[in-house]
Amino acid sequence: MKKQFLSTLLAFSLAGAVNAEVVVGVTVSSTGPAAAIGIQSHNAIKLWPDTLGGEAARYIVLDDATDVSKAVRNVRKLTSEDGIDLLVGPNITAGALAILDVLVETKTPMISLVGSGSVVQPVNEGGREWAYKMSQNDNLMAQALVEDMQKRGFKTIGYIGYADAYGDSWWREFSAAADGKLEIVARETYQRTDSSTMGQVLKLLSAKPDAILIAGAGTPTVLPQKTLKERGYEGQIYQTHGIATPEFLQVGGAAVEGTLFPTGPSVVARTLPDEHPAKQKALDFAETYEASYGEDTATQFSSDAWGAWVLADSAVARTLAEGLKPGTTAFREALRQQLEQTKDLIVPTGVLNVTPQDHQGFDARAVVMGQVKDGKFVYAE
């Protein structure tokens, strides 16, 4: 009888501990091909305040090693064993898409850190009602790229992108944005783990494009750019917002000088025009992050991870105000609804207005053009 009483008491104690704090599970790519991205996310997560919405918070961070199946296993553990109230991550599109079924089964909202809009669009299909994302959708970035290409007088464009979900999304969005405005004269793909892109580059060069877009993320994007430079390409090279890490600059060196890319305000915070609505938040984050990790280390990915905390903090505060307790299905369901009612929330990467129809929530204020100049990311005039 005494043993049973102690077990019951322990069960009540554990239940009280869960209800006394908001538990956030995180899966990021701290290792593997997307580590340059995942490490930046993890660095920012280490700086998260120990509260959410004024309530004590606990963060459980797991590495998915840029592996889709491991990302799914991580989320199943976080939801079934750790009883999380919210998931943040992953960094890769394929992983986020694979997790959707788990979100539906466990009624757990997710703030993903991927670029592809396919994770949240269409909202009412495949469990996406539980999915939100911090990074700007690819279509927003693609539109900014096309506008910049037109402004600079380029007419013919070559394209080379990842042969995966990220690359597929970028090809779809960029080709749609360019339709009727630019002529895409060549399209090539490559794997993140490839050691050579010579064949693809030779085909791009034979098409003689005015500019070339490399659609990838992290350091594997350097390979085709270096190959293009080695083969004498003198046209303008564009990249996506997925390049904005110190590692890209270190690995790319002189080969990436002059690169143009769309990005969130935080990446170029110090050179951003003063009138930009997110400049102060972007500067505040950059100073906080760089105080721990060094000068010029703030990135799109670290900014997204910090923005995930800002978004969660706002939504959790409103959920707690309803009198709901963390650790319950009712809390998670209400939190999902509060996430999609976020209005005019300024984060380092823009201004969020999330709706039931738009689980990303950024507008044109979340995109500026950046450039690699003297080994740094700066605002492109």
Short mmCIF file of C-alpha atoms in Angstrom, two decimals:
data_model
loop_
_atom_site.label_atom_id
_atom_site.label_comp_id
_atom_site.label_asym_id
_atom_site.label_seq_id
_atom_site.Cartn_x
_atom_site.Cartn_y
_atom_site.Cartn_z
CA MET A 1 0.00 0.00 0.00
CA LYS A 2 2.84 2.38 0.93
CA LYS A 3 4.60 1.64 -2.36
CA GLN A 4 1.40 2.32 -4.31
CA PHE A 5 0.88 5.59 -2.41
CA LEU A 6 4.44 6.73 -3.20
CA SER A 7 3.98 5.85 -6.88
CA THR A 8 0.75 7.84 -7.00
CA LEU A 9 2.41 10.75 -5.24
CA LEU A 10 5.29 10.64 -7.72
CA ALA A 11 2.86 10.61 -10.63
CA PHE A 12 1.07 13.67 -9.30
CA SER A 13 4.46 15.35 -8.70
CA LEU A 14 5.58 14.73 -12.26
CA ALA A 15 2.27 15.97 -13.63
CA GLY A 16 2.63 19.14 -11.58
CA ALA A 17 6.18 19.64 -12.87
CA VAL A 18 4.96 19.42 -16.46
CA ASN A 19 2.17 21.89 -15.82
CA ALA A 20 4.57 24.28 -14.09
CA GLU A 21 6.55 25.03 -17.26
CA VAL A 22 6.20 25.32 -21.01
CA VAL A 23 8.19 22.55 -22.71
CA VAL A 24 9.62 23.23 -26.16
CA GLY A 25 11.19 20.47 -28.23
CA VAL A 26 13.77 21.38 -30.85
CA THR A 27 15.21 19.32 -33.69
CA VAL A 28 18.01 20.94 -35.71
CA SER A 29 20.80 19.79 -38.02
CA SER A 30 23.81 20.29 -35.77
CA THR A 31 25.68 17.72 -37.88
CA GLY A 32 25.42 16.44 -41.44
CA PRO A 33 25.27 18.37 -44.75
CA ALA A 34 23.07 21.14 -43.30
CA ALA A 35 25.22 21.63 -40.18
CA ALA A 36 26.30 25.12 -41.22
CA ILE A 37 22.65 26.08 -40.93
CA GLY A 38 21.73 23.97 -37.92
CA ILE A 39 24.64 25.16 -35.81
CA GLN A 40 23.54 28.76 -36.34
CA SER A 41 20.03 27.84 -35.21
CA HIS A 42 21.34 26.01 -32.16
CA ASN A 43 23.61 28.92 -31.21
CA ALA A 44 20.62 31.27 -31.10
CA ILE A 45 18.53 28.74 -29.16
CA LYS A 46 21.23 28.69 -26.46
CA LEU A 47 20.48 32.40 -25.95
CA TRP A 48 16.71 32.00 -25.55
CA PRO A 49 15.36 33.45 -22.28
CA ASP A 50 14.26 30.85 -19.72
CA THR A 51 10.63 31.95 -19.92
CA LEU A 52 7.84 31.96 -22.49
CA GLY A 53 4.86 34.24 -22.03
CA GLY A 54 6.08 34.98 -18.50
CA GLU A 55 6.01 31.26 -17.59
CA ALA A 56 9.08 29.13 -16.85
CA ALA A 57 10.23 27.29 -19.98
CA ARG A 58 12.31 24.18 -20.63
CA TYR A 59 14.01 23.51 -23.96
CA ILE A 60 14.96 20.03 -25.16
CA VAL A 61 17.31 20.23 -28.17
CA LEU A 62 18.09 17.20 -30.35
CA ASP A 63 20.34 16.80 -33.39
CA ASP A 64 18.73 15.20 -36.45
CA ALA A 65 22.05 15.02 -38.37
CA THR A 66 20.31 16.36 -41.52
CA ASP A 67 18.54 13.00 -41.74
CA VAL A 68 14.80 12.90 -42.40
CA SER A 69 14.14 9.63 -40.58
CA LYS A 70 16.08 10.82 -37.54
CA ALA A 71 14.13 14.08 -37.52
CA VAL A 72 10.90 12.05 -37.39
CA ARG A 73 12.27 9.85 -34.58
CA ASN A 74 13.31 12.97 -32.66
CA VAL A 75 9.83 14.43 -32.90
CA ARG A 76 8.15 11.19 -31.90
CA LYS A 77 10.34 11.08 -28.80
CA LEU A 78 9.72 14.72 -27.98
CA THR A 79 5.96 14.37 -28.29
CA SER A 80 5.46 10.94 -26.71
CA GLU A 81 8.15 10.87 -24.02
CA ASP A 82 8.84 14.52 -23.23
CA GLY A 83 5.29 15.85 -23.63
CA ILE A 84 6.32 19.02 -25.46
CA ASP A 85 3.90 21.89 -25.94
CA LEU A 86 5.62 23.23 -29.07
CA LEU A 87 8.14 22.02 -31.63
CA VAL A 88 10.78 24.31 -33.18
CA GLY A 89 12.67 23.09 -36.26
CA PRO A 90 13.80 21.30 -38.31
CA ASN A 91 16.21 23.06 -40.68
CA ILE A 92 15.52 20.96 -43.78
CA THR A 93 12.36 20.97 -45.87
CA ALA A 94 12.15 17.19 -46.33
CA GLY A 95 12.32 16.71 -42.58
CA ALA A 96 9.60 19.28 -41.91
CA LEU A 97 7.30 17.66 -44.46
CA ALA A 98 7.89 14.20 -42.97
CA ILE A 99 7.01 15.47 -39.48
CA LEU A 100 3.54 16.74 -40.45
CA ASP A 101 1.85 13.41 -39.72
CA VAL A 102 3.29 13.37 -36.20
CA LEU A 103 1.99 16.89 -35.57
CA VAL A 104 -1.54 15.81 -36.48
CA GLU A 105 -1.39 12.63 -34.39
CA THR A 106 -0.17 14.45 -31.28
CA LYS A 107 -1.83 17.82 -31.87
CA THR A 108 1.49 19.64 -31.54
CA PRO A 109 2.17 23.01 -33.22
CA MET A 110 5.48 23.47 -35.03
CA ILE A 111 7.47 26.60 -35.85
CA SER A 112 9.80 25.32 -38.55
CA LEU A 113 13.09 26.90 -39.62
CA VAL A 114 12.99 25.97 -43.31
CA GLY A 115 12.72 28.21 -46.35
CA SER A 116 10.28 26.29 -48.53
CA GLY A 117 6.67 27.43 -48.44
CA SER A 118 5.58 23.84 -49.15
CA VAL A 119 5.74 23.19 -45.39
CA VAL A 120 2.84 25.58 -44.75
CA GLN A 121 1.07 25.71 -48.13
CA PRO A 122 -1.71 24.85 -48.65
CA VAL A 123 -2.61 25.44 -45.01
CA ASN A 124 -5.56 23.05 -44.81
CA GLU A 125 -3.89 20.00 -46.36
CA GLY A 126 -1.67 17.26 -44.99
CA GLY A 127 -1.49 18.47 -41.40
CA ARG A 128 -0.20 21.92 -42.31
CA GLU A 129 -2.75 23.52 -40.00
CA TRP A 130 -0.25 22.62 -37.24
CA ALA A 131 2.76 24.00 -39.11
CA TYR A 132 4.16 27.53 -38.98
CA LYS A 133 7.52 28.82 -40.17
CA MET A 134 9.94 31.64 -39.47
CA SER A 135 11.96 31.85 -42.66
CA GLN A 136 10.51 33.87 -45.51
CA ASN A 137 8.71 31.74 -48.10
CA ASP A 138 10.69 31.05 -51.25
CA ASN A 139 8.15 32.87 -53.43
CA LEU A 140 8.81 36.13 -51.56
CA MET A 141 12.55 35.73 -52.05
CA ALA A 142 12.13 34.67 -55.68
CA GLN A 143 10.11 37.79 -56.46
CA ALA A 144 12.86 39.96 -54.96
CA LEU A 145 15.46 38.19 -57.09
CA VAL A 146 13.52 38.67 -60.31
CA GLU A 147 12.96 42.37 -59.54
CA ASP A 148 16.67 42.86 -58.90
CA MET A 149 17.65 41.02 -62.08
CA GLN A 150 15.30 43.20 -64.10
CA LYS A 151 16.53 46.36 -62.40
CA ARG A 152 20.12 45.49 -63.35
CA GLY A 153 19.18 44.81 -66.95
CA PHE A 154 19.68 41.04 -67.05
CA LYS A 155 17.54 39.18 -69.54
CA THR A 156 18.82 35.59 -69.76
CA ILE A 157 19.33 33.48 -66.63
CA GLY A 158 20.99 30.16 -65.93
CA TYR A 159 19.81 28.07 -62.98
CA ILE A 160 21.48 25.37 -60.89
CA GLY A 161 19.87 24.09 -57.69
CA TYR A 162 19.81 21.23 -55.23
CA ALA A 163 18.25 17.98 -56.42
CA ASP A 164 16.01 17.78 -53.36
CA ALA A 165 12.89 19.35 -51.84
CA TYR A 166 14.69 22.68 -51.29
CA GLY A 167 15.82 22.85 -54.91
CA ASP A 168 12.46 21.70 -56.24
CA SER A 169 10.70 24.44 -54.30
CA TRP A 170 13.12 27.08 -55.51
CA TRP A 171 12.82 26.02 -59.13
CA ARG A 172 9.04 26.14 -58.90
CA GLU A 173 8.95 29.58 -57.28
CA PHE A 174 11.73 31.17 -59.32
CA SER A 175 10.47 29.92 -62.68
CA ALA A 176 6.98 31.18 -61.79
CA ALA A 177 8.29 34.59 -60.74
CA ALA A 178 10.44 34.86 -63.87
CA ASP A 179 7.67 33.84 -66.27
CA GLY A 180 7.20 36.56 -68.87
CA LYS A 181 9.96 38.70 -67.33
CA LEU A 182 13.19 36.75 -67.77
CA GLU A 183 14.32 33.94 -70.04
CA ILE A 184 15.74 30.92 -68.22
CA VAL A 185 18.13 29.47 -70.78
CA ALA A 186 19.49 26.50 -68.77
CA ARG A 187 18.53 24.45 -65.72
CA GLU A 188 20.85 22.08 -63.87
CA THR A 189 20.73 20.24 -60.54
CA TYR A 190 23.26 18.74 -58.14
CA GLN A 191 23.41 16.93 -54.80
CA ARG A 192 24.51 18.63 -51.59
CA THR A 193 27.18 15.95 -51.19
CA ASP A 194 28.59 16.16 -54.75
CA SER A 195 32.33 16.71 -55.06
CA SER A 196 32.13 18.13 -58.59
CA THR A 197 29.67 20.16 -60.65
CA MET A 198 31.87 20.52 -63.71
CA GLY A 199 29.40 18.87 -66.09
CA GLN A 200 26.54 21.10 -64.99
CA VAL A 201 28.68 24.23 -65.12
CA LEU A 202 29.85 23.52 -68.66
CA LYS A 203 26.24 23.21 -69.78
CA LEU A 204 25.37 26.49 -68.05
CA LEU A 205 28.29 28.26 -69.71
CA SER A 206 27.31 26.96 -73.14
CA ALA A 207 23.96 28.76 -72.76
CA LYS A 208 25.79 32.09 -72.18
CA PRO A 209 23.39 33.53 -69.57
CA ASP A 210 23.63 37.14 -68.38
CA ALA A 211 23.36 35.92 -64.77
CA ILE A 212 23.20 32.60 -62.93
CA LEU A 213 21.14 31.67 -59.86
CA ILE A 214 22.48 28.99 -57.53
CA ALA A 215 19.55 27.68 -55.49
CA GLY A 216 20.90 25.99 -52.40
CA ALA A 217 21.74 26.56 -48.76
CA GLY A 218 24.87 26.40 -46.64
CA THR A 219 28.41 25.71 -47.78
CA PRO A 220 27.56 23.21 -50.59
CA THR A 221 26.44 26.25 -52.60
CA VAL A 222 30.08 27.34 -52.92
CA LEU A 223 31.02 24.42 -55.19
CA PRO A 224 29.20 25.50 -58.39
CA GLN A 225 30.19 29.14 -57.80
CA LYS A 226 33.88 28.29 -57.51
CA THR A 227 33.61 26.10 -60.60
CA LEU A 228 31.95 28.91 -62.55
CA LYS A 229 34.71 31.32 -61.57
CA GLU A 230 37.43 28.79 -62.41
CA ARG A 231 35.90 28.33 -65.87
CA GLY A 232 35.97 32.08 -66.47
CA TYR A 233 32.33 33.07 -66.00
CA GLU A 234 32.13 36.86 -65.74
CA GLY A 235 28.39 37.36 -65.42
CA GLN A 236 26.53 38.10 -62.19
CA ILE A 237 26.04 35.21 -59.77
CA TYR A 238 23.00 35.17 -57.50
CA GLN A 239 22.37 32.91 -54.52
CA THR A 240 19.37 32.41 -52.25
CA HIS A 241 18.98 33.53 -48.64
CA GLY A 242 20.29 30.09 -47.68
CA ILE A 243 23.92 31.19 -48.03
CA ALA A 244 24.09 33.76 -45.25
CA THR A 245 26.50 32.05 -42.88
CA PRO A 246 30.11 32.88 -41.94
CA GLU A 247 31.09 29.47 -43.30
CA PHE A 248 29.91 30.45 -46.79
CA LEU A 249 32.26 33.43 -46.73
CA GLN A 250 35.14 31.41 -45.31
CA VAL A 251 34.82 28.53 -47.75
CA GLY A 252 34.01 30.74 -50.73
CA GLY A 253 36.69 33.36 -50.26
CA ALA A 254 37.38 35.46 -53.35
CA ALA A 255 35.10 33.29 -55.49
CA VAL A 256 31.97 34.60 -53.75
CA GLU A 257 32.85 38.31 -53.79
CA GLY A 258 30.08 40.32 -55.44
CA THR A 259 27.40 37.67 -54.96
CA LEU A 260 23.88 39.10 -54.79
CA PHE A 261 21.20 37.41 -52.71
CA PRO A 262 17.80 38.13 -51.12
CA THR A 263 17.86 38.08 -47.34
CA GLY A 264 16.11 39.05 -44.16
CA PRO A 265 16.93 42.45 -42.59
CA SER A 266 18.96 40.95 -39.73
CA VAL A 267 21.76 39.66 -41.98
CA VAL A 268 22.62 43.21 -43.10
CA ALA A 269 21.34 45.02 -40.01
CA ARG A 270 24.19 47.52 -39.68
CA THR A 271 24.00 48.68 -43.30
CA LEU A 272 20.19 48.62 -43.51
CA PRO A 273 18.45 51.97 -44.21
CA ASP A 274 17.39 53.63 -40.95
CA GLU A 275 13.75 53.78 -42.00
CA HIS A 276 13.36 50.00 -42.22
CA PRO A 277 10.77 48.93 -39.58
CA ALA A 278 12.79 45.91 -38.42
CA LYS A 279 16.18 47.65 -38.20
CA GLN A 280 16.21 48.17 -34.43
CA LYS A 281 15.11 44.60 -33.68
CA ALA A 282 17.68 43.34 -36.17
CA LEU A 283 20.43 45.41 -34.56
CA ASP A 284 19.42 44.33 -31.06
CA PHE A 285 19.59 40.69 -32.06
CA ALA A 286 22.92 41.09 -33.87
CA GLU A 287 24.48 42.70 -30.80
CA THR A 288 23.10 40.02 -28.48
CA TYR A 289 24.23 37.17 -30.71
CA GLU A 290 27.64 38.58 -31.55
CA ALA A 291 28.40 39.28 -27.90
CA SER A 292 28.51 35.50 -27.50
CA TYR A 293 29.75 34.31 -30.88
CA GLY A 294 31.88 37.09 -32.33
CA GLU A 295 31.67 39.98 -34.77
CA ASP A 296 29.65 39.49 -37.97
CA THR A 297 28.39 36.04 -36.95
CA ALA A 298 24.62 36.75 -36.93
CA THR A 299 22.91 34.98 -39.82
CA GLN A 300 19.51 34.41 -41.39
CA PHE A 301 19.33 31.07 -39.59
CA SER A 302 20.26 32.34 -36.14
CA SER A 303 17.80 35.21 -36.65
CA ASP A 304 15.04 32.77 -37.60
CA ALA A 305 15.66 30.75 -34.46
CA TRP A 306 15.57 33.88 -32.30
CA GLY A 307 12.41 35.01 -34.08
CA ALA A 308 10.84 31.63 -33.27
CA TRP A 309 11.25 32.42 -29.58
CA VAL A 310 9.72 35.91 -30.04
CA LEU A 311 6.75 34.41 -31.88
CA ALA A 312 6.33 31.63 -29.33
CA ASP A 313 6.61 34.08 -26.42
CA SER A 314 3.82 36.20 -27.85
CA ALA A 315 1.51 33.25 -28.60
CA VAL A 316 2.18 31.47 -25.29
CA ALA A 317 1.36 34.65 -23.33
CA ARG A 318 -2.03 34.86 -25.03
CA THR A 319 -2.65 31.14 -24.49
CA LEU A 320 -1.81 31.34 -20.78
CA ALA A 321 -4.18 34.30 -20.49
CA GLU A 322 -6.99 31.89 -21.39
CA GLY A 323 -6.25 29.99 -18.17
CA LEU A 324 -4.93 26.88 -19.94
CA LYS A 325 -2.12 24.77 -18.49
CA PRO A 326 0.99 23.65 -20.40
CA GLY A 327 1.29 19.90 -20.89
CA THR A 328 -2.30 19.46 -22.06
CA THR A 329 -3.91 18.92 -25.44
CA ALA A 330 -6.15 21.92 -24.80
CA PHE A 331 -3.07 24.12 -24.32
CA ARG A 332 -1.48 22.91 -27.57
CA GLU A 333 -4.69 23.40 -29.54
CA ALA A 334 -5.13 26.92 -28.16
CA LEU A 335 -1.47 27.70 -28.83
CA ARG A 336 -1.92 26.69 -32.46
CA GLN A 337 -4.84 29.09 -32.75
CA GLN A 338 -2.94 31.91 -31.06
CA LEU A 339 0.02 31.48 -33.41
CA GLU A 340 -2.23 32.19 -36.38
CA GLN A 341 -3.61 35.32 -34.71
CA THR A 342 -0.23 37.04 -34.43
CA LYS A 343 -0.46 40.67 -35.58
CA ASP A 344 2.21 43.28 -36.31
CA LEU A 345 4.91 41.39 -34.41
CA ILE A 346 8.36 42.77 -35.24
CA VAL A 347 11.15 40.19 -35.31
CA PRO A 348 14.73 40.57 -36.59
CA THR A 349 13.68 39.30 -40.01
CA GLY A 350 10.58 41.44 -40.62
CA VAL A 351 7.04 42.07 -39.45
CA LEU A 352 4.74 39.09 -38.82
CA ASN A 353 1.01 39.08 -39.55
CA VAL A 354 0.00 35.43 -39.34
CA THR A 355 -3.52 34.38 -40.34
CA PRO A 356 -5.48 31.11 -40.71
CA GLN A 357 -4.72 31.35 -44.43
CA ASP A 358 -1.03 32.34 -44.08
CA HIS A 359 1.11 30.47 -41.57
CA GLN A 360 4.26 32.39 -42.49
CA GLY A 361 3.06 35.95 -42.26
CA PHE A 362 5.81 38.08 -43.78
CA ASP A 363 5.35 40.71 -46.49
CA ALA A 364 7.88 42.66 -48.59
CA ARG A 365 9.31 44.27 -45.44
CA ALA A 366 10.96 40.93 -44.69
CA VAL A 367 13.15 40.94 -47.82
CA VAL A 368 16.08 43.11 -48.83
CA MET A 369 18.87 42.47 -51.30
CA GLY A 370 22.26 41.69 -49.85
CA GLN A 371 25.71 41.50 -51.39
CA VAL A 372 29.05 39.97 -50.48
CA LYS A 373 31.51 42.86 -50.28
CA ASP A 374 35.01 42.72 -48.81
CA GLY A 375 34.22 39.38 -47.25
CA LYS A 376 31.06 40.57 -45.48
CA PHE A 377 27.30 40.53 -46.06
CA VAL A 378 26.08 44.09 -46.67
CA TYR A 379 22.92 45.81 -47.89
CA ALA A 380 22.95 46.00 -51.70
CA GLU A 381 22.20 49.46 -53.04
#
